[in-house]
Short mmCIF file of C-alpha atoms in Angstrom, two decimals:
data_model
loop_
_atom_site.label_atom_id
_atom_site.label_comp_id
_atom_site.label_asym_id
_atom_site.label_seq_id
_atom_site.Cartn_x
_atom_site.Cartn_y
_atom_site.Cartn_z
CA MET A 1 93.57 88.17 25.65
CA GLN A 2 91.10 89.26 22.84
CA ARG A 3 89.29 92.56 23.54
CA ASN A 4 85.59 91.70 23.85
CA SER A 5 83.57 93.55 21.31
CA VAL A 6 80.12 93.32 23.25
CA LYS A 7 79.72 95.42 26.30
CA VAL A 8 79.97 93.61 29.18
CA SER A 9 76.29 93.43 31.26
CA MET A 10 76.38 95.10 34.50
CA ALA A 11 75.14 92.10 36.42
CA VAL A 12 78.54 90.76 35.54
CA VAL A 13 80.11 93.93 36.27
CA ARG A 14 78.69 93.89 39.74
CA ARG A 15 79.85 90.58 40.34
CA LEU A 16 83.59 91.40 39.54
CA PRO A 17 84.13 92.97 43.18
CA LYS A 18 82.79 89.84 44.47
CA TYR A 19 85.39 87.88 42.72
CA HIS A 20 88.14 90.06 43.57
CA ARG A 21 87.20 89.77 47.36
CA TYR A 22 87.02 86.22 47.36
CA LEU A 23 89.92 85.53 45.56
CA GLY A 24 91.72 87.94 48.01
CA GLU A 25 90.56 85.82 51.04
CA LEU A 26 91.81 82.78 49.23
CA ILE A 27 95.24 84.13 48.65
CA GLU A 28 95.27 85.13 52.53
CA LYS A 29 94.49 81.35 53.05
CA ASP A 30 97.44 80.43 50.89
CA ILE A 31 95.01 78.63 48.53
CA LEU A 32 96.71 79.17 45.01
CA ARG A 33 94.76 77.05 42.74
CA ILE A 34 90.87 76.62 42.49
CA SER A 35 88.43 75.03 40.15
CA SER A 36 85.14 76.90 39.00
CA LYS A 37 83.17 74.42 40.96
CA GLU A 38 84.83 75.18 44.28
CA LEU A 39 85.16 78.85 43.68
CA GLY A 40 81.14 78.69 42.70
CA LYS A 41 80.60 76.96 46.00
CA ILE A 42 82.21 79.52 48.12
CA MET A 43 80.55 82.36 46.11
CA GLY A 44 77.16 80.72 46.02
CA LEU A 45 77.28 80.50 42.29
CA THR A 46 77.25 77.53 39.89
CA ALA A 47 80.50 76.43 37.98
CA SER A 48 79.01 77.40 34.64
CA GLN A 49 78.04 81.01 35.99
CA ILE A 50 81.65 81.53 36.92
CA ARG A 51 82.99 80.03 33.58
CA GLN A 52 80.45 82.34 31.83
CA ASP A 53 81.24 85.49 33.77
CA LEU A 54 85.01 85.06 33.37
CA ASN A 55 84.68 84.27 29.65
CA CYS A 56 83.29 87.84 29.32
CA PHE A 57 86.78 88.85 29.73
CA GLY A 58 88.52 86.17 27.65
CA GLY A 59 88.52 83.13 30.19
CA PHE A 60 91.33 82.47 32.54
CA GLY A 61 91.20 78.86 33.22
CA GLN A 62 92.86 75.87 31.88
CA GLN A 63 90.62 72.79 31.31
CA GLY A 64 90.83 70.37 34.24
CA TYR A 65 93.44 72.47 35.86
CA GLY A 66 91.37 75.22 37.45
CA TYR A 67 92.30 78.97 38.05
CA ASN A 68 95.59 80.42 39.31
CA VAL A 69 94.18 82.65 42.21
CA VAL A 70 96.96 85.15 42.05
CA GLU A 71 96.87 85.55 38.39
CA LEU A 72 93.06 85.79 38.65
CA TYR A 73 92.88 88.27 41.40
CA LYS A 74 95.41 90.35 39.80
CA GLU A 75 93.64 90.30 36.20
CA ILE A 76 90.42 91.12 37.74
CA GLY A 77 91.87 94.04 39.72
CA HIS A 78 93.19 95.39 36.72
CA ILE A 79 89.68 94.79 35.02
CA LEU A 80 88.14 96.67 37.77
CA GLY A 81 90.89 99.45 37.37
CA LEU A 82 92.30 98.66 40.91
CA ASP A 83 95.85 99.02 39.66
CA LYS A 84 95.59 102.85 39.15
CA GLU A 85 95.44 105.67 41.49
CA TYR A 86 92.33 107.70 41.93
CA LYS A 87 92.37 111.43 43.59
CA CYS A 88 89.42 111.47 45.52
CA VAL A 89 87.78 114.09 47.80
CA ILE A 90 85.19 113.66 50.53
CA ILE A 91 82.24 116.20 50.82
CA GLY A 92 80.64 115.89 54.27
CA ALA A 93 83.31 115.44 57.04
CA GLY A 94 80.86 113.96 59.54
CA ASN A 95 80.84 110.32 60.77
CA LEU A 96 80.16 108.69 57.58
CA GLY A 97 82.89 110.76 55.73
CA GLN A 98 85.02 109.81 58.64
CA ALA A 99 84.16 106.22 58.25
CA ILE A 100 85.19 106.10 54.81
CA THR A 101 88.52 107.52 55.07
CA ASN A 102 88.98 104.51 57.53
CA TYR A 103 87.24 101.92 55.44
CA GLU A 104 89.73 98.85 54.45
CA GLY A 105 88.55 98.56 50.89
CA PHE A 106 89.13 102.17 50.44
CA ARG A 107 92.32 102.55 52.10
CA ARG A 108 94.18 99.70 50.69
CA GLU A 109 93.66 100.10 47.00
CA GLY A 110 94.71 103.02 44.76
CA PHE A 111 92.39 105.73 46.25
CA LYS A 112 94.27 108.75 47.07
CA LEU A 113 92.09 110.88 49.30
CA MET A 114 93.39 114.51 48.80
CA ALA A 115 90.84 116.68 50.91
CA MET A 116 87.50 116.80 52.82
CA PHE A 117 85.08 119.47 52.79
CA ASP A 118 82.27 120.46 54.96
CA ILE A 119 79.92 123.64 56.08
CA ASN A 120 80.55 123.11 59.66
CA PRO A 121 82.82 125.78 61.06
CA ARG A 122 83.45 123.43 63.93
CA LEU A 123 85.19 120.88 61.44
CA ILE A 124 86.82 123.32 58.80
CA GLY A 125 90.57 123.48 59.66
CA ASN A 126 90.80 120.08 61.28
CA THR A 127 92.55 117.27 59.81
CA ILE A 128 91.24 113.76 60.00
CA ARG A 129 94.25 111.23 59.28
CA ASP A 130 96.37 113.95 57.86
CA ILE A 131 93.54 115.09 55.58
CA LYS A 132 92.47 118.62 55.83
CA ILE A 133 88.79 119.69 56.20
CA SER A 134 88.26 122.90 54.10
CA ASP A 135 85.41 125.09 53.75
CA ILE A 136 82.96 123.54 50.99
CA SER A 137 82.93 127.21 49.21
CA GLU A 138 86.69 126.02 48.25
CA LEU A 139 85.27 122.66 46.77
CA GLU A 140 85.13 123.57 43.06
CA GLU A 141 88.34 125.28 42.81
CA TYR A 142 90.03 122.70 44.53
CA VAL A 143 88.74 120.00 42.26
CA VAL A 144 89.65 121.77 39.24
CA ASP A 145 93.25 122.61 40.23
CA ASN A 146 94.02 119.30 41.70
CA ASP A 147 92.43 117.23 38.76
CA ILE A 148 90.38 115.36 41.18
CA VAL A 149 88.81 112.20 39.65
CA ILE A 150 86.19 110.87 42.12
CA GLY A 151 83.96 112.97 44.45
CA ILE A 152 82.53 111.10 47.42
CA ILE A 153 79.30 112.72 48.69
CA CYS A 154 78.31 112.28 52.38
CA VAL A 155 76.14 115.21 53.03
CA PRO A 156 72.43 114.96 53.70
CA LYS A 157 69.99 114.37 50.79
CA GLU A 158 68.90 118.05 50.87
CA ASN A 159 72.23 119.01 49.76
CA SER A 160 73.42 116.23 47.58
CA GLN A 161 72.37 117.28 44.24
CA GLU A 162 73.72 120.74 44.49
CA ILE A 163 77.10 119.03 45.46
CA ALA A 164 76.88 116.69 42.61
CA ASP A 165 76.43 119.64 40.26
CA THR A 166 79.51 121.43 41.79
CA LEU A 167 81.55 118.20 41.21
CA VAL A 168 80.09 117.72 37.59
CA LYS A 169 80.97 121.52 36.90
CA ALA A 170 84.70 120.97 38.18
CA ASN A 171 85.11 117.92 35.82
CA VAL A 172 85.19 114.95 38.12
CA ARG A 173 85.20 111.65 36.25
CA ALA A 174 83.01 109.83 38.85
CA ILE A 175 80.65 110.54 41.71
CA TRP A 176 80.27 107.81 44.71
CA ASN A 177 77.06 109.10 46.39
CA PHE A 178 76.08 108.04 49.88
CA SER A 179 73.24 110.40 50.65
CA PRO A 180 70.07 108.50 50.67
CA SER A 181 68.76 110.23 47.55
CA ASP A 182 69.85 109.40 44.04
CA VAL A 183 71.61 112.36 42.20
CA LYS A 184 71.38 112.97 38.62
CA VAL A 185 74.64 113.63 36.44
CA PRO A 186 75.21 113.86 32.76
CA GLU A 187 75.80 110.69 30.98
CA ASP A 188 79.62 111.13 30.60
CA VAL A 189 79.95 111.06 34.48
CA VAL A 190 79.88 107.77 36.31
CA ILE A 191 77.62 107.62 39.28
CA GLU A 192 76.99 105.07 42.01
CA ASN A 193 74.22 105.87 44.40
CA VAL A 194 74.78 103.84 47.31
CA ALA A 195 71.46 103.82 49.61
CA ILE A 196 72.79 101.94 52.24
CA ASN A 197 69.10 101.65 53.85
CA GLU A 198 68.08 99.57 50.74
CA SER A 199 69.82 96.66 52.05
CA LEU A 200 68.21 96.98 55.44
CA TYR A 201 64.84 97.11 54.04
CA THR A 202 65.68 93.98 52.21
CA LEU A 203 66.29 92.63 55.41
CA THR A 204 63.21 93.62 57.24
CA TYR A 205 61.41 92.06 54.16
CA LEU A 206 63.21 88.60 54.73
CA ILE A 207 62.39 88.82 58.60
CA ASN A 208 58.76 89.19 57.50
CA GLU A 209 58.33 87.05 54.19
CA ASP A 210 56.93 83.97 55.65
CA ASN A 211 54.05 86.12 57.62
CA LEU A 212 53.38 88.46 54.79
CA ASP A 213 49.52 88.86 54.48
CA ILE A 214 49.15 90.16 51.11
CA MET B 1 44.50 91.17 48.11
CA GLN B 2 45.45 87.76 47.42
CA ARG B 3 48.56 85.88 48.96
CA ASN B 4 50.92 84.93 46.09
CA SER B 5 51.86 81.38 46.40
CA VAL B 6 55.01 81.76 44.35
CA LYS B 7 57.93 82.96 46.27
CA VAL B 8 58.87 86.47 44.82
CA SER B 9 62.43 86.65 43.53
CA MET B 10 65.13 88.66 45.13
CA ALA B 11 65.53 90.68 42.22
CA VAL B 12 61.99 91.95 42.67
CA VAL B 13 62.61 92.26 46.46
CA ARG B 14 65.68 94.33 45.89
CA ARG B 15 63.74 96.54 43.87
CA LEU B 16 61.24 97.24 46.48
CA PRO B 17 63.14 99.71 48.91
CA LYS B 18 63.71 101.90 45.55
CA TYR B 19 59.88 101.89 45.02
CA HIS B 20 59.78 103.08 48.59
CA ARG B 21 62.17 105.49 48.08
CA TYR B 22 60.93 107.14 44.98
CA LEU B 23 57.34 107.15 46.17
CA GLY B 24 58.44 108.76 49.42
CA GLU B 25 59.98 111.56 47.01
CA LEU B 26 56.98 111.95 44.94
CA ILE B 27 54.90 112.42 48.13
CA GLU B 28 57.18 115.14 49.30
CA LYS B 29 56.75 116.82 45.98
CA ASP B 30 53.04 116.44 46.45
CA ILE B 31 52.64 114.37 43.41
CA LEU B 32 49.78 111.81 44.24
CA ARG B 33 48.94 109.95 41.31
CA ILE B 34 51.56 108.55 38.91
CA SER B 35 51.20 106.08 35.83
CA SER B 36 53.76 103.07 35.54
CA LYS B 37 55.19 104.92 32.58
CA GLU B 38 55.93 107.94 34.47
CA LEU B 39 57.31 106.17 37.37
CA GLY B 40 59.27 103.81 35.14
CA LYS B 41 60.76 107.06 33.59
CA ILE B 42 61.93 108.35 37.05
CA MET B 43 63.16 105.05 38.36
CA GLY B 44 64.93 103.91 34.97
CA LEU B 45 62.50 100.74 34.68
CA THR B 46 60.05 100.21 31.81
CA ALA B 47 56.38 100.50 32.49
CA SER B 48 55.75 96.75 32.15
CA GLN B 49 58.70 95.96 34.34
CA ILE B 50 56.76 98.12 36.88
CA ARG B 51 53.65 96.53 36.44
CA GLN B 52 55.25 93.18 36.71
CA ASP B 53 56.93 93.84 39.90
CA LEU B 54 53.77 95.13 41.56
CA ASN B 55 51.91 92.13 40.32
CA CYS B 56 54.09 89.81 42.52
CA PHE B 57 52.19 91.49 45.33
CA GLY B 58 48.74 91.48 43.92
CA GLY B 59 49.07 94.67 41.93
CA PHE B 60 47.98 98.06 43.09
CA GLY B 61 46.96 100.29 39.93
CA GLN B 62 43.80 100.93 38.20
CA GLN B 63 43.85 100.55 34.30
CA GLY B 64 44.13 104.21 32.95
CA TYR B 65 44.16 105.53 36.19
CA GLY B 66 47.70 104.94 37.45
CA TYR B 67 48.73 104.45 41.06
CA ASN B 68 47.64 106.28 44.40
CA VAL B 69 51.21 107.16 45.46
CA VAL B 70 50.45 107.41 49.28
CA GLU B 71 48.61 104.26 48.96
CA LEU B 72 51.10 102.47 47.19
CA TYR B 73 54.01 103.88 49.52
CA LYS B 74 52.21 102.51 52.43
CA GLU B 75 51.50 99.20 50.90
CA ILE B 76 55.10 98.53 49.99
CA GLY B 77 56.36 100.01 53.35
CA HIS B 78 54.14 97.13 54.76
CA ILE B 79 55.39 94.50 52.50
CA LEU B 80 58.92 95.66 53.40
CA GLY B 81 58.00 95.38 56.97
CA LEU B 82 58.59 98.88 57.99
CA ASP B 83 55.47 99.33 59.72
CA LYS B 84 56.91 96.98 62.61
CA GLU B 85 59.56 97.96 65.30
CA TYR B 86 63.06 96.26 65.33
CA LYS B 87 65.17 96.31 68.16
CA CYS B 88 68.56 96.66 67.23
CA VAL B 89 72.06 96.65 68.72
CA ILE B 90 75.50 98.05 66.95
CA ILE B 91 78.67 96.33 67.52
CA GLY B 92 81.52 98.66 66.74
CA ALA B 93 80.95 102.11 67.98
CA GLY B 94 83.56 103.73 65.76
CA ASN B 95 82.78 106.09 63.03
CA LEU B 96 81.02 103.79 60.86
CA GLY B 97 78.76 102.63 63.76
CA GLN B 98 77.84 106.31 64.70
CA ALA B 99 77.25 107.09 61.21
CA ILE B 100 74.46 104.44 60.95
CA THR B 101 72.86 105.93 64.30
CA ASN B 102 72.56 109.27 62.39
CA TYR B 103 71.72 107.53 59.06
CA GLU B 104 68.47 108.96 57.95
CA GLY B 105 66.95 105.95 56.51
CA PHE B 106 67.64 103.90 59.90
CA ARG B 107 66.32 106.55 62.11
CA ARG B 108 63.12 107.49 60.59
CA GLU B 109 61.63 104.10 60.26
CA GLY B 110 60.82 101.58 62.84
CA PHE B 111 64.42 100.74 63.99
CA LYS B 112 64.84 101.21 67.62
CA LEU B 113 68.36 101.23 68.60
CA MET B 114 68.96 100.00 72.11
CA ALA B 115 72.63 99.66 72.80
CA MET B 116 76.03 100.01 71.20
CA PHE B 117 79.24 97.40 72.14
CA ASP B 118 82.78 97.95 71.44
CA ILE B 119 85.91 96.65 72.67
CA ASN B 120 87.73 100.08 73.20
CA PRO B 121 88.03 101.36 76.83
CA ARG B 122 87.90 104.86 75.76
CA LEU B 123 84.45 104.34 74.07
CA ILE B 124 83.10 102.06 76.62
CA GLY B 125 80.53 103.78 79.09
CA ASN B 126 80.07 106.98 76.64
CA THR B 127 76.73 107.71 75.10
CA ILE B 128 75.94 108.56 71.60
CA ARG B 129 72.65 110.16 70.82
CA ASP B 130 71.44 108.89 74.24
CA ILE B 131 72.49 105.15 73.46
CA LYS B 132 75.02 103.68 76.09
CA ILE B 133 78.36 101.99 74.64
CA SER B 134 78.87 98.69 76.52
CA ASP B 135 81.59 96.41 76.61
CA ILE B 136 81.43 93.58 73.88
CA SER B 137 81.80 90.94 76.67
CA GLU B 138 78.18 91.95 77.50
CA LEU B 139 76.79 91.60 74.33
CA GLU B 140 75.22 88.05 74.20
CA GLU B 141 73.45 88.63 77.55
CA TYR B 142 72.12 91.83 76.51
CA VAL B 143 70.81 90.43 73.05
CA VAL B 144 68.99 87.70 75.00
CA ASP B 145 67.69 89.69 77.93
CA ASN B 146 66.14 92.24 75.60
CA ASP B 147 64.89 90.16 72.53
CA ILE B 148 66.99 92.13 70.03
CA VAL B 149 65.82 91.42 66.66
CA ILE B 150 68.70 92.76 64.40
CA GLY B 151 72.42 92.95 65.10
CA ILE B 152 74.53 95.44 63.06
CA ILE B 153 78.03 94.57 62.69
CA CYS B 154 80.56 97.52 62.10
CA VAL B 155 83.77 95.93 63.51
CA PRO B 156 87.02 95.11 61.27
CA LYS B 157 86.76 91.80 59.03
CA GLU B 158 88.89 90.13 61.39
CA ASN B 159 86.45 90.02 64.32
CA SER B 160 83.17 89.92 62.15
CA GLN B 161 82.72 86.25 62.16
CA GLU B 162 83.11 85.91 65.78
CA ILE B 163 80.38 88.55 66.48
CA ALA B 164 77.92 87.19 64.14
CA ASP B 165 78.24 83.65 65.96
CA THR B 166 77.54 85.51 69.24
CA LEU B 167 74.37 87.09 67.72
CA VAL B 168 73.12 83.78 66.33
CA LYS B 169 73.85 81.94 69.74
CA ALA B 170 71.78 84.79 71.44
CA ASN B 171 68.93 84.39 68.75
CA VAL B 172 68.85 87.44 66.85
CA ARG B 173 66.59 87.13 63.60
CA ALA B 174 68.84 89.15 61.39
CA ILE B 175 72.61 90.51 60.68
CA TRP B 176 73.27 93.58 58.78
CA ASN B 177 77.08 93.24 58.28
CA PHE B 178 79.06 96.21 57.28
CA SER B 179 82.53 94.59 57.70
CA PRO B 180 84.23 94.04 54.46
CA SER B 181 84.06 90.41 54.60
CA ASP B 182 80.71 88.04 54.37
CA VAL B 183 79.79 86.44 57.58
CA LYS B 184 78.01 83.05 57.57
CA VAL B 185 75.00 82.29 59.43
CA PRO B 186 72.37 79.27 59.65
CA GLU B 187 69.62 79.46 57.37
CA ASP B 188 66.82 80.64 59.83
CA VAL B 189 69.07 83.85 60.19
CA VAL B 190 68.76 86.58 57.77
CA ILE B 191 71.99 88.31 56.51
CA GLU B 192 72.73 91.21 54.49
CA ASN B 193 76.36 91.55 53.76
CA VAL B 194 76.70 95.25 52.56
CA ALA B 195 80.43 95.43 51.09
CA ILE B 196 80.72 99.12 50.42
CA ASN B 197 83.66 98.95 48.52
CA GLU B 198 81.86 96.79 45.80
CA SER B 199 80.03 99.88 44.49
CA LEU B 200 83.50 101.68 44.59
CA TYR B 201 85.01 99.09 42.45
CA THR B 202 81.99 99.08 39.97
CA LEU B 203 82.78 102.85 39.81
CA THR B 204 86.45 102.34 38.93
CA TYR B 205 85.24 99.58 36.36
CA LEU B 206 83.02 102.07 34.76
CA ILE B 207 85.78 104.77 34.61
CA ASN B 208 88.12 102.43 32.70
CA GLU B 209 85.65 100.51 30.63
CA ASP B 210 86.18 102.24 27.43
CA ASN B 211 89.97 101.89 27.60
CA LEU B 212 89.86 98.35 29.03
CA ASP B 213 92.68 96.26 27.31
CA ILE B 214 91.61 92.62 27.42
#
């Protein structure tokens, strides 16, 4: 396929994981071919939107024939970089950090959790799923020595920027931040601030939408 | 303010929690007045985008004077429905469910966690932060009897649709779903499927973007 010279918009990029997930579910159901119309129906998008999205990457379908589900799943996985391995560390070994070690979309793909870090003396030295919890003072050296690619921040918001700064100093490529406050990083570091509560507040908005007295 | 007759677009709605969060952080820093330009700079939006967004709700600023941060924070909190109380249950009392009971954006606002449910006999009967974990077979009756408004699903994807169906049958108004598979609900039930891994896969996309051989 031809390399696309135009940078793909973030709106399209953010839909790619959805394509990947829905295609994975089709494979589980043994559906091996699908039209853009049918795929659109499942995903709540129009057929033309789907064709446009996939055209950003050179297009995959054949006119009147639809998409080969397995092939498209693999291609999108490749585009998302899910066919590579990423060495990760989790900072904050509380419930959220532990939940992530166990999270399906994290465990299944090429994410290799190397170590966890915490400040709590009762957690330091323990292991979770064979992953050791170390003292946070060892974070920087560990990340440098082990070529860690992704740092996952699961600490309270008061400490998140400091942890991010340490990770940046130690040359991580990306930070996945779960603390409910955005952290700032230099431009060459990839950041995803998750902010779980935003979806909750969207929910409460929608609950009240019809009675909004504004 | 005048009620807006046009339905506000979901893109704007999804930005409202961000406004709320950033304004909250400004208040913590004792910044009590801000121009749309300055606010835009902090949030990575243009001043005109900010004015447009807030105009959907009647507008709040005064020309040449900027926004009153506390007032705007309160107004947006009100629009998001955060000045009300919501009775919630969590289904799945594992790490993720426990992490949510502890999550700042959940604890602080008007979310009243009433009960947790699980199928694991080792968890049933225990309490987490004074919240009892009950057998999942008691879910439907509990939700009906206690007028639960929001059900929070933290179970594996194999069981998530069944739990959602039970919650719908028991008349919840909304479901916040953390299982990595979308659940379907009738139109009158509000649903937010969180899919944490989507942000992770966006991260790996961005790590590889410059070397993408497509």
